[in-house]
Amino acid sequence: MKINQRLFDHYGIDTRKNLGMKKICPRPFDTLLVDKQGSCYACECTSWLPQSLGNLQIKSLQEILDGDMRQHMQGSISDGTYRYCNNNQCSWLMGNDLRYFSKVVPSTNLKHVRLAIDDSCNLKCPSCRKGMIFHKEGPTFQRGIKLADKINEWLHQQQHSIQVHIGSDGDPFASHVYRHFMQKTPRTENINYSILTNGIMLKEFLPQIPHVMSNLTKLGVSIDGASAGTYEKLRLGGKWDKIIENLNYISSLKSQYGFEFVLQFVVQKDNYHEMIEMIGLASKYQANRLSLNKIEDWQVMNNWKEQNIFDQRHPLHSDFVDQFEKVIPFLNHEDRAPIVEAGQLYKRVNKK
């Protein structure tokens, strides 16, 4: 067992730190993320806990779950140090949001499987990628299909309740790998689904997977603009009338199937002025939650410094702070929808 220190250095994670946490994050105990290379991680985001537990191309999923590395990562949480965690990016730690943390060591039964096995998408958003990425054939596509089949093979053997999250990298309805996974996934009551999509192809493809729809617990839609001009600028390839058509469709399905509907909004220079309008749009289409997220540098943007209004040196930073002050009264009111969450933004704005 060997820690990949280079990765922790890359993310600026001090593996000697001790956060002295009194509560235990459940993610390294109940969550597994699989990326497009087959590497598996004990967190919901690879940059939050970047140590691979093993590779699904080499080992079975069960072997990885039973491995020493997973136990070692869990130990770094239960001892309170959180030494391998990225407390500069993890939204739970940054926002001091401990609502799901516990005082006792959680069960190690896997509850959440997060798939990031195909980055194919029908959009080419500049905050996410430099150009169109789409795999329908070739070695990358074949690897994705094999990973999907290995995960489904494991799921078919499970009897306990598991939630499968689809769409951590590409779009579930544009990706032929994810379509294959959803068409082959177990049709059993113990497997539930959470989907994150750009929403454009949802109405077209969702009727083809009724077993996923009937077990859908959460549907997230990424939408980085509250107006046609901003949306089509930031979601390249997307059309405003198409996303509105799909938001209406989701609203009609929500009461029928009872899933949680969440809108995701990545705040940056070209859309921060629409945060309040986004709250209104989320309310109009009956979203349960609206998540306002800080834009991250994925090394794909040529104008990162221009878009990063969270930098206090940015010429529009003070105006962003003024706009965010208008959002604060809407935050985290659990008794009304949409519940507006902005833990990352709040900490950045109030960071001295």
XYZ file of C-alpha atoms in Angstrom:
352
model
C 0.000 0.000 0.000
C 1.514 3.315 -1.102
C 0.132 6.836 -0.889
C 0.444 8.866 -4.113
C 1.968 11.975 -2.538
C 2.347 13.632 -5.930
C -1.419 13.894 -6.276
C -1.840 15.433 -2.845
C 0.903 17.948 -3.638
C -0.847 18.761 -6.923
C -4.050 19.653 -5.071
C -2.187 21.484 -2.305
C -3.245 19.005 0.372
C -1.071 18.909 3.478
C -1.115 15.227 4.470
C 0.514 16.065 7.819
C -2.399 18.215 9.018
C -4.782 17.419 11.853
C -8.162 19.125 11.585
C -9.173 17.762 14.976
C -12.659 16.874 13.756
C -15.063 15.537 16.360
C -17.511 14.144 13.820
C -16.997 11.550 11.110
C -17.687 12.150 7.422
C -19.571 9.117 6.060
C -18.256 9.349 2.494
C -15.050 7.229 2.804
C -17.204 4.554 4.448
C -20.278 4.524 2.203
C -19.211 6.008 -1.152
C -17.173 4.827 -4.127
C -16.467 6.904 -7.244
C -15.227 5.195 -10.418
C -13.493 7.325 -13.063
C -13.058 6.710 -16.794
C -9.695 4.963 -16.264
C -11.275 2.555 -13.766
C -9.634 4.147 -10.720
C -11.831 4.067 -7.612
C -12.031 6.727 -4.897
C -13.601 6.852 -1.433
C -15.296 10.210 -1.918
C -17.855 11.960 -4.076
C -15.148 14.055 -5.785
C -11.671 12.914 -6.805
C -10.070 16.274 -5.962
C -11.465 16.148 -2.404
C -9.762 12.822 -1.594
C -7.481 12.038 -4.564
C -5.982 8.713 -3.468
C -7.032 5.789 -5.680
C -8.170 2.671 -3.819
C -7.484 0.420 -6.806
C -8.368 0.028 -10.457
C -11.471 -1.728 -11.747
C -9.655 -2.796 -14.912
C -7.336 -4.901 -12.741
C -9.407 -5.895 -9.702
C -13.034 -6.675 -9.038
C -15.112 -4.039 -7.319
C -15.454 -6.237 -4.237
C -11.666 -6.685 -4.008
C -11.249 -2.917 -4.037
C -13.881 -2.472 -1.322
C -12.150 -5.053 0.864
C -8.669 -3.604 0.256
C -6.219 -2.051 2.713
C -6.205 1.362 1.035
C -9.923 1.901 1.647
C -9.449 1.014 5.316
C -6.485 3.407 5.523
C -8.531 6.285 4.088
C -11.338 5.514 6.544
C -8.832 5.556 9.397
C -7.760 9.086 8.485
C -11.364 10.175 9.048
C -12.188 8.215 12.191
C -9.027 9.534 13.922
C -10.233 13.102 13.320
C -7.178 14.272 11.363
C -8.814 14.278 7.906
C -5.208 14.489 6.741
C -5.874 13.301 3.199
C -8.926 15.531 2.664
C -8.883 18.686 0.555
C -10.387 21.147 3.028
C -9.813 23.953 0.505
C -12.242 22.406 -1.989
C -14.600 20.035 -0.141
C -17.918 21.872 0.074
C -18.830 20.102 3.334
C -15.658 21.183 5.108
C -15.511 24.632 3.520
C -19.099 25.385 4.507
C -18.731 23.694 7.910
C -21.801 21.703 6.893
C -21.737 18.670 9.178
C -25.409 17.703 8.933
C -24.576 14.224 7.562
C -21.536 13.634 9.777
C -21.811 11.272 12.748
C -20.267 10.820 16.176
C -19.727 7.091 15.679
C -17.865 5.171 12.973
C -20.354 4.421 10.166
C -20.985 1.055 8.580
C -18.639 0.206 5.716
C -21.491 -1.094 3.551
C -21.388 0.759 0.256
C -24.443 3.009 -0.120
C -23.403 5.308 -2.959
C -21.751 4.375 -6.273
C -20.781 7.427 -8.309
C -20.020 6.899 -11.995
C -17.537 9.118 -13.838
C -16.715 6.561 -16.512
C -17.459 8.594 -19.649
C -16.954 12.307 -20.322
C -19.012 12.308 -23.532
C -21.351 15.276 -23.735
C -23.526 17.067 -26.255
C -22.300 20.451 -24.981
C -18.847 22.035 -24.820
C -19.083 24.430 -21.892
C -15.859 26.487 -21.646
C -15.662 26.026 -17.850
C -15.574 22.231 -18.322
C -13.762 21.386 -21.579
C -11.866 22.894 -24.473
C -13.992 21.291 -27.178
C -16.535 18.610 -27.950
C -15.856 15.222 -26.314
C -17.885 12.280 -27.571
C -17.045 8.571 -27.570
C -19.129 6.172 -29.645
C -16.387 3.785 -30.766
C -12.716 3.035 -30.196
C -10.692 2.014 -27.111
C -12.021 4.744 -24.777
C -15.599 3.773 -25.586
C -14.868 0.055 -25.192
C -13.189 0.649 -21.826
C -16.250 2.568 -20.653
C -18.549 -0.281 -21.684
C -16.396 -2.826 -19.819
C -16.402 -0.676 -16.682
C -20.174 -0.280 -16.908
C -20.602 -4.056 -17.216
C -18.324 -4.772 -14.234
C -20.250 -2.326 -12.072
C -23.581 -3.781 -13.145
C -22.268 -7.277 -12.459
C -21.519 -6.243 -8.866
C -24.863 -4.459 -8.478
C -26.746 -7.584 -9.554
C -25.201 -9.426 -6.594
C -26.249 -6.891 -3.953
C -29.305 -7.132 -1.743
C -28.950 -3.963 0.366
C -30.057 -0.476 -0.645
C -27.647 1.343 -2.987
C -27.877 4.658 -4.784
C -26.102 4.934 -8.140
C -25.173 8.464 -9.189
C -24.784 8.931 -12.958
C -23.249 11.991 -14.574
C -20.200 13.182 -12.660
C -18.317 13.932 -15.868
C -20.342 13.617 -19.077
C -24.062 13.781 -19.792
C -25.987 10.559 -18.992
C -28.373 10.933 -21.907
C -25.796 11.946 -24.523
C -23.252 9.287 -23.486
C -23.599 5.905 -25.174
C -21.688 4.346 -22.276
C -24.180 5.649 -19.720
C -27.105 4.686 -21.941
C -25.685 1.149 -22.060
C -25.279 1.135 -18.278
C -28.845 2.334 -17.630
C -30.349 -0.156 -20.078
C -28.485 -3.065 -18.430
C -28.655 -1.999 -14.777
C -30.614 -4.227 -12.313
C -34.374 -3.818 -12.334
C -34.679 -4.280 -8.589
C -36.170 -2.141 -5.844
C -32.937 -1.937 -3.804
C -31.096 0.052 -6.501
C -31.976 3.762 -6.620
C -30.620 6.384 -8.987
C -29.404 9.960 -8.905
C -28.784 11.690 -12.240
C -26.942 14.913 -13.085
C -27.545 16.161 -16.616
C -27.488 19.319 -18.693
C -31.141 18.539 -19.378
C -31.133 18.991 -23.149
C -31.774 15.325 -24.101
C -33.708 14.303 -20.992
C -37.213 14.342 -22.491
C -35.992 12.392 -25.516
C -34.255 9.535 -23.686
C -35.847 9.212 -20.224
C -38.895 7.232 -21.466
C -36.498 4.502 -22.691
C -35.415 3.658 -19.129
C -38.671 3.391 -17.109
C -37.015 1.162 -14.460
C -34.497 3.945 -13.725
C -37.241 6.561 -13.741
C -39.379 4.637 -11.254
C -36.395 4.343 -8.864
C -35.085 7.882 -9.390
C -34.522 9.714 -6.082
C -32.687 12.816 -7.308
C -32.471 14.648 -10.617
C -29.959 17.462 -11.006
C -29.762 19.837 -13.955
C -26.727 22.042 -14.637
C -27.828 25.425 -15.899
C -25.399 28.327 -15.693
C -27.678 31.085 -16.924
C -31.077 32.514 -16.015
C -31.512 34.188 -19.406
C -31.167 33.051 -23.002
C -28.083 35.151 -23.709
C -26.100 34.051 -20.664
C -27.175 30.423 -20.919
C -26.236 30.025 -24.580
C -22.906 31.785 -24.016
C -21.857 29.512 -21.150
C -23.541 26.260 -22.228
C -22.143 26.072 -25.747
C -24.382 23.946 -27.958
C -27.391 24.395 -25.701
C -30.541 26.233 -26.723
C -32.600 28.220 -24.238
C -35.958 27.109 -25.620
C -34.827 23.463 -25.387
C -33.767 23.693 -21.740
C -37.001 25.493 -20.838
C -38.984 22.733 -22.587
C -37.152 20.141 -20.494
C -37.555 22.085 -17.247
C -41.307 22.114 -17.873
C -41.155 18.366 -18.519
C -39.283 17.754 -15.263
C -41.845 19.796 -13.343
C -44.618 17.583 -14.711
C -42.729 14.388 -13.751
C -41.728 15.541 -10.273
C -45.160 15.206 -8.680
C -45.710 11.852 -10.400
C -42.468 10.170 -9.339
C -41.548 12.096 -6.205
C -37.848 12.633 -6.926
C -35.848 15.577 -5.589
C -35.197 18.183 -8.284
C -31.978 20.209 -7.953
C -30.632 22.991 -10.166
C -26.845 23.525 -10.314
C -25.422 26.963 -11.124
C -21.650 27.500 -11.489
C -20.976 31.129 -10.534
C -18.441 33.002 -12.689
C -17.846 36.441 -14.212
C -20.395 36.044 -16.996
C -23.343 35.005 -14.812
C -22.891 36.216 -11.207
C -25.316 39.065 -11.924
C -28.088 36.463 -12.463
C -27.941 34.722 -9.079
C -31.185 36.307 -7.865
C -32.889 35.613 -11.194
C -31.739 32.000 -10.884
C -33.564 31.694 -7.558
C -36.718 32.885 -9.294
C -36.253 30.405 -12.145
C -35.739 27.531 -9.683
C -38.965 28.497 -7.922
C -40.890 28.754 -11.201
C -39.990 25.196 -12.220
C -40.534 23.745 -8.732
C -36.924 22.833 -7.950
C -36.443 21.563 -4.412
C -32.923 22.976 -4.227
C -30.670 25.421 -6.000
C -26.926 24.941 -5.567
C -24.741 27.979 -6.288
C -21.223 26.669 -6.843
C -17.861 28.383 -7.204
C -16.218 27.947 -10.601
C -13.140 25.702 -10.404
C -9.988 25.703 -12.494
C -9.978 22.369 -14.380
C -7.043 23.572 -16.525
C -9.260 23.966 -19.599
C -9.973 27.711 -19.613
C -7.749 30.179 -21.430
C -9.277 33.049 -19.422
C -9.418 31.527 -15.928
C -8.253 34.696 -14.176
C -10.893 36.695 -16.014
C -13.695 34.344 -14.931
C -12.495 33.902 -11.328
C -14.408 36.723 -9.643
C -13.675 35.101 -6.271
C -10.151 36.499 -6.482
C -10.130 39.712 -4.434
C -7.866 41.267 -7.076
C -10.501 40.798 -9.785
C -11.923 44.178 -10.912
C -15.503 42.900 -10.475
C -14.937 41.143 -7.150
C -16.516 43.878 -5.036
C -19.573 43.975 -7.309
C -19.863 40.191 -7.003
C -19.782 40.540 -3.205
C -22.556 43.151 -3.402
C -24.639 40.805 -5.572
C -24.017 37.880 -3.238
C -25.159 39.938 -0.246
C -28.593 39.980 -1.913
C -28.539 36.166 -2.044
C -27.681 35.628 1.642
C -31.276 36.139 2.943
C -32.380 33.227 0.729
C -29.768 30.740 1.961
C -30.571 27.439 3.693
C -34.214 28.025 4.538
C -35.331 24.400 4.917
C -38.989 25.399 5.273
C -39.384 26.799 1.766
C -38.461 25.808 -1.754
C -36.148 26.164 -3.412
C -33.620 25.673 -0.643
C -30.674 27.787 -1.788
C -27.224 26.395 -0.950
C -23.988 28.320 -1.415
C -21.525 27.062 1.208
C -18.451 27.485 -1.008
C -19.446 31.015 -2.019
C -20.297 32.112 1.498
C -16.947 30.999 2.869
C -15.054 32.669 0.015
C -16.911 35.967 0.432
C -16.384 35.972 4.199
C -12.773 34.791 4.063
C -10.450 37.376 5.499
